[in-house]
PDB file of C-alpha atoms in Angstrom:
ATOM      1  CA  UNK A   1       0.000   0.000   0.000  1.00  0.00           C
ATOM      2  CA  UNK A   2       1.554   3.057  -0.985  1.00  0.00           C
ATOM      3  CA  UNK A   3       0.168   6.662   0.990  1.00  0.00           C
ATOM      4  CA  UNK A   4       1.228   9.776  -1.088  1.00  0.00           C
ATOM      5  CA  UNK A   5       0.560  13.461   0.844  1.00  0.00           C
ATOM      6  CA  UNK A   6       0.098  16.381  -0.985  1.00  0.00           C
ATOM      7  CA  UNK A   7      -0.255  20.251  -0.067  1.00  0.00           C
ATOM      8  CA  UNK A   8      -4.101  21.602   0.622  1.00  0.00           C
ATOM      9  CA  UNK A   9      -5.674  23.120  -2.398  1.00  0.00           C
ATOM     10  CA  UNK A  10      -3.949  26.514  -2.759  1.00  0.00           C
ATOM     11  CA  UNK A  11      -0.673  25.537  -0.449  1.00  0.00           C
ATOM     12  CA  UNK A  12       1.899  23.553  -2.716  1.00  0.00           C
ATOM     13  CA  UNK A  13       4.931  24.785  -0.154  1.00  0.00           C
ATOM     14  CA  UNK A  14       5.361  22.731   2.432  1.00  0.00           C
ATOM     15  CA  UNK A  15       5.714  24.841   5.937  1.00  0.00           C
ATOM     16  CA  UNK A  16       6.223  27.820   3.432  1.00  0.00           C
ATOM     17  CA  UNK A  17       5.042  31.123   5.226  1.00  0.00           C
ATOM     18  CA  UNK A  18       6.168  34.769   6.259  1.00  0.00           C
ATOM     19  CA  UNK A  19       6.530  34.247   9.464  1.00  0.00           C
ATOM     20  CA  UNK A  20       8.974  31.328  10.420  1.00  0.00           C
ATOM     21  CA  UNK A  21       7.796  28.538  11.771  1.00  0.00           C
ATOM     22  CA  UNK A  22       9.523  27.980  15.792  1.00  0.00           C
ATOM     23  CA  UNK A  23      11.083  24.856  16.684  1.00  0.00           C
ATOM     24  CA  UNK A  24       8.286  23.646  18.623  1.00  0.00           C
ATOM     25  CA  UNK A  25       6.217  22.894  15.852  1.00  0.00           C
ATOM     26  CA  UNK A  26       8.902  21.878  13.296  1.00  0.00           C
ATOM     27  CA  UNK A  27       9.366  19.017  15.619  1.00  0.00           C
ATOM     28  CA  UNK A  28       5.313  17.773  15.424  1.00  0.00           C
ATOM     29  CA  UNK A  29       6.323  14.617  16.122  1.00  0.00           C
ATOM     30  CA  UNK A  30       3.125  11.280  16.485  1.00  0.00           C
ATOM     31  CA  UNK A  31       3.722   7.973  16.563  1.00  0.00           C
ATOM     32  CA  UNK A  32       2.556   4.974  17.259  1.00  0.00           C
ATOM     33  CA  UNK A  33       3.017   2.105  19.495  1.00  0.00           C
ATOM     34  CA  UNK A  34       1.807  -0.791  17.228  1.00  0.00           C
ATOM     35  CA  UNK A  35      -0.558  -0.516  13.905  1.00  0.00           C
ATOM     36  CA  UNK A  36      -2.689   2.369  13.717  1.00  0.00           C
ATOM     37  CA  UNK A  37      -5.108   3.020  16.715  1.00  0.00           C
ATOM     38  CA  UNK A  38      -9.145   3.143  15.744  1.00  0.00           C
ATOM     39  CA  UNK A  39      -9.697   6.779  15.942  1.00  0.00           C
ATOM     40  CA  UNK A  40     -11.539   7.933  19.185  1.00  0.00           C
ATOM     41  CA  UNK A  41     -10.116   4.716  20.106  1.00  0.00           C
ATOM     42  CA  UNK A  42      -7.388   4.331  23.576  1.00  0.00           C
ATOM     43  CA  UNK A  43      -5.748   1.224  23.846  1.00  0.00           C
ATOM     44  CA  UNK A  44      -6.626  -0.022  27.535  1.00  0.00           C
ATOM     45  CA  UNK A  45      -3.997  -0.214  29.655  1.00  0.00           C
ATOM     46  CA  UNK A  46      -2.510  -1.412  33.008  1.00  0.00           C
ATOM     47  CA  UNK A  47      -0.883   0.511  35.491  1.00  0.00           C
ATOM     48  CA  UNK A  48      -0.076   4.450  35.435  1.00  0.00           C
ATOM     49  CA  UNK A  49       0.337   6.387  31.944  1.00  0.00           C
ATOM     50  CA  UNK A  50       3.927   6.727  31.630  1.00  0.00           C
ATOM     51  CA  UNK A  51       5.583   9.723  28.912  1.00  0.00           C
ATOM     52  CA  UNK A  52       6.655   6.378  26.422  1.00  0.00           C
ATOM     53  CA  UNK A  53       2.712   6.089  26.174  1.00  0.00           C
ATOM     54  CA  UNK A  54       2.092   9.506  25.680  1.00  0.00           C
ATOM     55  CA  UNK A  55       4.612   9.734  22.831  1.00  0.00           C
ATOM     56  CA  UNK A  56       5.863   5.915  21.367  1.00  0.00           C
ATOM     57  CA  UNK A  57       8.467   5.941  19.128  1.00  0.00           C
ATOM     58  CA  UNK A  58       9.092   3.209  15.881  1.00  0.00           C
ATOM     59  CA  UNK A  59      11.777   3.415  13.265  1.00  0.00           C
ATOM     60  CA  UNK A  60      10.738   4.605  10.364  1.00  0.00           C
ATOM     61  CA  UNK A  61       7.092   5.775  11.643  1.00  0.00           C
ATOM     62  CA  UNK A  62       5.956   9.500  10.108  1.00  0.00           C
ATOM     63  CA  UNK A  63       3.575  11.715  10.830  1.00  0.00           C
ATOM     64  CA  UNK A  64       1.696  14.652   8.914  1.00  0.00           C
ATOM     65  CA  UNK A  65       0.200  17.695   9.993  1.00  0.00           C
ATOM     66  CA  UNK A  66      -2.024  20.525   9.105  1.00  0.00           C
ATOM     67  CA  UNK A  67       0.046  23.329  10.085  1.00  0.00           C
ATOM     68  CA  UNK A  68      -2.058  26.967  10.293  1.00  0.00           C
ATOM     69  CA  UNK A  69       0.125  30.141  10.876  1.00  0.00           C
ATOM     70  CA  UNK A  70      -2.881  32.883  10.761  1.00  0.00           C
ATOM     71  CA  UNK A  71      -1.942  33.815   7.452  1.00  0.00           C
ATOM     72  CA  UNK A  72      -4.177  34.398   4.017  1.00  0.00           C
ATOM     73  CA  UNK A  73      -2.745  31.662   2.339  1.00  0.00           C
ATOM     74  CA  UNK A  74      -4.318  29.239   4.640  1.00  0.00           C
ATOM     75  CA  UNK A  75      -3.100  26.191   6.250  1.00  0.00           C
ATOM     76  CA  UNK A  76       0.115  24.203   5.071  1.00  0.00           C
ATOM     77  CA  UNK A  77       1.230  20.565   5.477  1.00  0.00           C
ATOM     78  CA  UNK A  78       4.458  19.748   7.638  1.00  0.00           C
ATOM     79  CA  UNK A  79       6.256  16.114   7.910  1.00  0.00           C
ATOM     80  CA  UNK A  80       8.194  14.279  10.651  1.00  0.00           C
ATOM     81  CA  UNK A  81       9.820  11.480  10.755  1.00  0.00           C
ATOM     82  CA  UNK A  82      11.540   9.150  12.797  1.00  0.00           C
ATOM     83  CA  UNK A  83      14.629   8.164  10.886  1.00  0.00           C
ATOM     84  CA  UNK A  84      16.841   6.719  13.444  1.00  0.00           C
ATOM     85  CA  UNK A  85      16.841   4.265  16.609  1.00  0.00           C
ATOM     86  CA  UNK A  86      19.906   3.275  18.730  1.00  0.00           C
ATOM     87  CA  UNK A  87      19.054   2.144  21.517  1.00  0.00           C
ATOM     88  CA  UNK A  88      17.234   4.517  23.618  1.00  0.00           C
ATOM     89  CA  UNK A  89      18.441   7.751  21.335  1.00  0.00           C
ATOM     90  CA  UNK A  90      15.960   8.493  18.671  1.00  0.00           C
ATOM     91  CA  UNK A  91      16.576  10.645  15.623  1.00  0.00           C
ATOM     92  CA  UNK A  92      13.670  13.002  14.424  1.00  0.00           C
ATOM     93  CA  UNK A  93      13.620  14.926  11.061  1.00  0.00           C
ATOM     94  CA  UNK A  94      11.189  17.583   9.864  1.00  0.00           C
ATOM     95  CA  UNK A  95      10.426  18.987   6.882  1.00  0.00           C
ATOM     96  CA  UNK A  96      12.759  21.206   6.662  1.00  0.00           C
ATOM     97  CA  UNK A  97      15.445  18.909   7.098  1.00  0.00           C
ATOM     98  CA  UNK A  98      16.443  20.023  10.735  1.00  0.00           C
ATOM     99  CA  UNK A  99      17.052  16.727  13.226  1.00  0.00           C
ATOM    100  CA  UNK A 100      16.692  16.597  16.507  1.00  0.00           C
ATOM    101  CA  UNK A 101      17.396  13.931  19.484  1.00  0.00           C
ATOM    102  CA  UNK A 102      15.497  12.380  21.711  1.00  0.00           C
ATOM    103  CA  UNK A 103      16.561  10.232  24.784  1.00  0.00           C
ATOM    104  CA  UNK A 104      13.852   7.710  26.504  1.00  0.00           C
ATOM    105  CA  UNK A 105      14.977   7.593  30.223  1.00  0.00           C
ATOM    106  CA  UNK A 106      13.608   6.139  33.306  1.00  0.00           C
ATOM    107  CA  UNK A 107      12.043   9.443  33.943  1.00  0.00           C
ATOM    108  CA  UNK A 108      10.521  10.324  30.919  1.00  0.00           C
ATOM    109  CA  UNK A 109      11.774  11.621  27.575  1.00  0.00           C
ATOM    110  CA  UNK A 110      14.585  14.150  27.119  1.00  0.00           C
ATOM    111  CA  UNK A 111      15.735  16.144  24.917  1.00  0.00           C
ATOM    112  CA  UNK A 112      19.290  16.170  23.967  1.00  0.00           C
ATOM    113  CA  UNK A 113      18.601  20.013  22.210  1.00  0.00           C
ATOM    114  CA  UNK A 114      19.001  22.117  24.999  1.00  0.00           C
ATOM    115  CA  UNK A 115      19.264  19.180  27.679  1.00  0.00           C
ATOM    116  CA  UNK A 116      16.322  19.213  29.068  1.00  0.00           C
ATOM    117  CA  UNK A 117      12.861  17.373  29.636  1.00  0.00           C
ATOM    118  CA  UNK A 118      10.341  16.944  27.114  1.00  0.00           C
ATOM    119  CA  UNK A 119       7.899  14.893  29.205  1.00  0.00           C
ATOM    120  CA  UNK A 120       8.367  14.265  32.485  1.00  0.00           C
ATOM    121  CA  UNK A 121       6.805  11.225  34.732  1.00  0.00           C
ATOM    122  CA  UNK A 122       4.553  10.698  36.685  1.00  0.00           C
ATOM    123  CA  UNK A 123       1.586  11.999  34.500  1.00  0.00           C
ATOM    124  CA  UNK A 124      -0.516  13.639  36.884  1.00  0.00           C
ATOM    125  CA  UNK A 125      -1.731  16.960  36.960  1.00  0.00           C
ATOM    126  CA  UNK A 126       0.724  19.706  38.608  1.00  0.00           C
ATOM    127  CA  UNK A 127       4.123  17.660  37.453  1.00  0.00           C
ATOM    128  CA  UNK A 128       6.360  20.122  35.813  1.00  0.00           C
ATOM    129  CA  UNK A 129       9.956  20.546  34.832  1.00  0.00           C
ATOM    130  CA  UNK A 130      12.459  23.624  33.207  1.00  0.00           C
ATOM    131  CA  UNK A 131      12.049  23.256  29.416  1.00  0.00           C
ATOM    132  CA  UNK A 132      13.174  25.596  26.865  1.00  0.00           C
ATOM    133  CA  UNK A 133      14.703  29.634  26.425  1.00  0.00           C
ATOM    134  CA  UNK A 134      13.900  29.275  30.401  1.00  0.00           C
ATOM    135  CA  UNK A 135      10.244  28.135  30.098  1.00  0.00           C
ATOM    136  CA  UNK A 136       8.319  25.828  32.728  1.00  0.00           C
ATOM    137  CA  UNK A 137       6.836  22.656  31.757  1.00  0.00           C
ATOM    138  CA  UNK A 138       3.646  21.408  33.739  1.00  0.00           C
ATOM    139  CA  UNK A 139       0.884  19.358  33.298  1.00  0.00           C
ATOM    140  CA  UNK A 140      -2.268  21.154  33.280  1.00  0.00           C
ATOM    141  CA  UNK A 141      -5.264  18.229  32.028  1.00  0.00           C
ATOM    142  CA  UNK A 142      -5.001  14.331  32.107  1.00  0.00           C
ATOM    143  CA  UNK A 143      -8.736  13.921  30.728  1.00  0.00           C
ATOM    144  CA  UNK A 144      -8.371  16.292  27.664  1.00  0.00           C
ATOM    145  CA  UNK A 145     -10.150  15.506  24.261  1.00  0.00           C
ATOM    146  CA  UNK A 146      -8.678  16.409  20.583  1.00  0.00           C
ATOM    147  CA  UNK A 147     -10.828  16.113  17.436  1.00  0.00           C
ATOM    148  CA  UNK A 148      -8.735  16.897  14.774  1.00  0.00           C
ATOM    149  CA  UNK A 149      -8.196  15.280  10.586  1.00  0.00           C
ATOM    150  CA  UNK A 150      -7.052  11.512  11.897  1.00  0.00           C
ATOM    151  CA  UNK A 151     -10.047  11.885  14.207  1.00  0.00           C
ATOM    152  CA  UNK A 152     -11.555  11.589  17.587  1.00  0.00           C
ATOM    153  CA  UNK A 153      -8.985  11.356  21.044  1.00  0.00           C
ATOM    154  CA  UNK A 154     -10.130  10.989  24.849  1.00  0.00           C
ATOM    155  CA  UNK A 155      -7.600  10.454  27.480  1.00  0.00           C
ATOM    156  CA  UNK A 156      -5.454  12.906  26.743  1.00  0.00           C
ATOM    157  CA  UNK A 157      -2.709  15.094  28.392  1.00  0.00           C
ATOM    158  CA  UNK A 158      -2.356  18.499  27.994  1.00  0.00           C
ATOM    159  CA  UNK A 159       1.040  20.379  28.879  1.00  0.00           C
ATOM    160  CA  UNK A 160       1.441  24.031  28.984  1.00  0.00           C
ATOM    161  CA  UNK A 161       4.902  25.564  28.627  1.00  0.00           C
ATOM    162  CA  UNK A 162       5.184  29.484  29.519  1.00  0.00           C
ATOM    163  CA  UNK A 163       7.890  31.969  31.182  1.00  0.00           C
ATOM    164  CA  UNK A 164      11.372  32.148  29.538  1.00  0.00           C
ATOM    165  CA  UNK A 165      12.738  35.264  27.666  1.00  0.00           C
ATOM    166  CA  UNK A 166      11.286  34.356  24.709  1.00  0.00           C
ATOM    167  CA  UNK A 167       7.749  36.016  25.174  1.00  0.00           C
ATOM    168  CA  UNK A 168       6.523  32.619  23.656  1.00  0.00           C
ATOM    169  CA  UNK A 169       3.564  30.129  25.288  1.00  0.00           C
ATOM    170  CA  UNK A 170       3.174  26.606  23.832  1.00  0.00           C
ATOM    171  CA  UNK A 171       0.528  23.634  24.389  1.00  0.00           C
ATOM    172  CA  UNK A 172       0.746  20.562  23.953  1.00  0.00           C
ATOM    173  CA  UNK A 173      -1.965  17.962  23.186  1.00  0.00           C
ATOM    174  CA  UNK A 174      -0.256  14.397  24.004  1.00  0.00           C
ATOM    175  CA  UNK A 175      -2.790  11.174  23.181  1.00  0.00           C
ATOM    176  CA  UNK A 176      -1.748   8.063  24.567  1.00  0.00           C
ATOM    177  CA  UNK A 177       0.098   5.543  21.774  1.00  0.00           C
ATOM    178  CA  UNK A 178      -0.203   8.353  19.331  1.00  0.00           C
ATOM    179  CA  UNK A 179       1.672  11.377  20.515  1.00  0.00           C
ATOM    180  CA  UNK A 180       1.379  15.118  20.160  1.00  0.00           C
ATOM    181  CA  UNK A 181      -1.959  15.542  18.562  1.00  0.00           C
ATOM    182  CA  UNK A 182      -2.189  19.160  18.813  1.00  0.00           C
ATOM    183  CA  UNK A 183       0.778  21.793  19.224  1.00  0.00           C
ATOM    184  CA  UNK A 184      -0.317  25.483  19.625  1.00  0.00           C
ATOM    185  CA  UNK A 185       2.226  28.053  19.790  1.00  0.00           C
ATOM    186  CA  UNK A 186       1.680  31.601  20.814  1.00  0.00           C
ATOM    187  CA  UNK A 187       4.126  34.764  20.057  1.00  0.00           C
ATOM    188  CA  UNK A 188       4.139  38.064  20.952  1.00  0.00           C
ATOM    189  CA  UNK A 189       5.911  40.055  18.491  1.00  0.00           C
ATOM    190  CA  UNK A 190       7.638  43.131  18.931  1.00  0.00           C
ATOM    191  CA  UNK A 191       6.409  44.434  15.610  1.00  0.00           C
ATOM    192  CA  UNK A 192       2.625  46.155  14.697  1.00  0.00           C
ATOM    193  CA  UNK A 193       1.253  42.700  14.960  1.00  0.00           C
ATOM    194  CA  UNK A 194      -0.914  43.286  18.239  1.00  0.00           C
ATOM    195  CA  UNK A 195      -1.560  40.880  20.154  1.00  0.00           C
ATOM    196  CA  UNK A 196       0.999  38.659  18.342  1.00  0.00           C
ATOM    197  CA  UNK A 197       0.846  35.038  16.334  1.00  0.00           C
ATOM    198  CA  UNK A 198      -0.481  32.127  17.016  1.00  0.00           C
ATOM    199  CA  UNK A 199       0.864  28.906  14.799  1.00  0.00           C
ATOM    200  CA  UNK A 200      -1.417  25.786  15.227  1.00  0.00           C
ATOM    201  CA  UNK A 201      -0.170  22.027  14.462  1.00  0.00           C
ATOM    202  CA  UNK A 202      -3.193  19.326  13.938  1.00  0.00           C
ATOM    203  CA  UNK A 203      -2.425  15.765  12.972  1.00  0.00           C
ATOM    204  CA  UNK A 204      -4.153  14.754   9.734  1.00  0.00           C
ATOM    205  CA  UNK A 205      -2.416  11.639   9.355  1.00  0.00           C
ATOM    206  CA  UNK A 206       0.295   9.331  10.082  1.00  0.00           C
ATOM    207  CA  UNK A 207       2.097   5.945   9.041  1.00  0.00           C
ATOM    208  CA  UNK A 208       3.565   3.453  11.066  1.00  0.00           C
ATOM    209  CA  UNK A 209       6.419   2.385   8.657  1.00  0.00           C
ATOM    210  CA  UNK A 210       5.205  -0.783   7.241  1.00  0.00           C
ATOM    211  CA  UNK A 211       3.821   1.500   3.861  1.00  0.00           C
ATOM    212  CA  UNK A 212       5.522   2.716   0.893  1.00  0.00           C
ATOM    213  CA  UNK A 213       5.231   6.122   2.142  1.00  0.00           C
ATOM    214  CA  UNK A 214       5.945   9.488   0.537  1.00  0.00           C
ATOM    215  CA  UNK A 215       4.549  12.707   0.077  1.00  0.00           C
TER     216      UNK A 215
END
């Protein structure tokens, strides 16, 4: 089976915009555990949700999104995929061709960029670690709900990153054994833009590296 992605109507560049796109959402990163999860479907589980549910890596898995930067030409399409695993260090590249590295530790997931967390254990509402340009991580919803292109998610955890010098708020959407499902970055700008820019990822689709996939 082969999948092949293309641009929305009216946006043939990929992540193409005026404003650039931040870091946070040229890593969109989803994958999944096993397969591909019914949609509004969560796997049942035992014991606590750990981060390596919220956000399962595979070799070779990638993920699209619908990527919406408040601008008139509408939304774009962005790409990530996983194209390395050694042991527990795993390779991400985006559309743009920037890679990043990811470490999956007893604690949670960190992020070799900066040295820092990028989800922290236990899952629980309040939990929060330094992330970012000086931001704070913390985990604001454990029972949050996404409906977005690949469908319908319950049971999902929302993180909230703010603070830092960067005048810059992100959420996070994590769904268990699919991964960020919505990324929503806010920036205030310096410039006549009041009020700033928001940038909006939404997953519309994903593969779990068993399919001839391009796009």
């Amino acid at each position: 089976m082969k999948r092949t992605y293309r641009p929305l109507p009216g946006n043939e560049g990929l992540m193409r915009s005026s404003l650039p796109l931040p870091v946070a959402l040229v890593v969109l990163v989803a994958v999944l555990a096993a397969g591909c999860p019914p949609s509004g479907g969560t796997t049942p589980r035992r014991g606590p949700l750990t981060s390596r549910d919220l956000y399962p890596f595979g070799e070779g898995y990638a993920w699209t999104y619908d990527i919406d930067t408040e601008t008139d030409t509408g939304p774009s399409l962005g790409v990530v995929r996983v194209t390395a695993m050694t042991g527990d260090v795993v390779q991400i590249t985006d559309t743009m061709g920037t890679t990043h590295e990811y470490e999956l530790r007893a604690g949670g997931i960190w992020r070799r960029e900066g040295d820092v967390w990028l989800l922290r254990d236990p899952i629980e509402v309040g939990t929060e670690w330094p992330s970012l340009t000086g931001r704070t991580a913390r985990i604001t919803s454990v029972t949050a709900s996404a409906d977005v292109f690949a469908g319908h998610y319950d049971g999902c955890v929302e993180v909230s990153e703010e603070g830092g010098d960067t005048e810059r708020t992100i959420r996070t959407t994590y769904c268990p054994d699919v991964g960020p499902v919505i990324i929503e970055l806010h920036q205030v700008l310096t410039t006549s833009m009041s009020g700033g820019v928001t940038v909006t990822g939404r997953l519309r689709d994903f593969s779990n590296g068993l399919d001839d996939w391009t796009h």
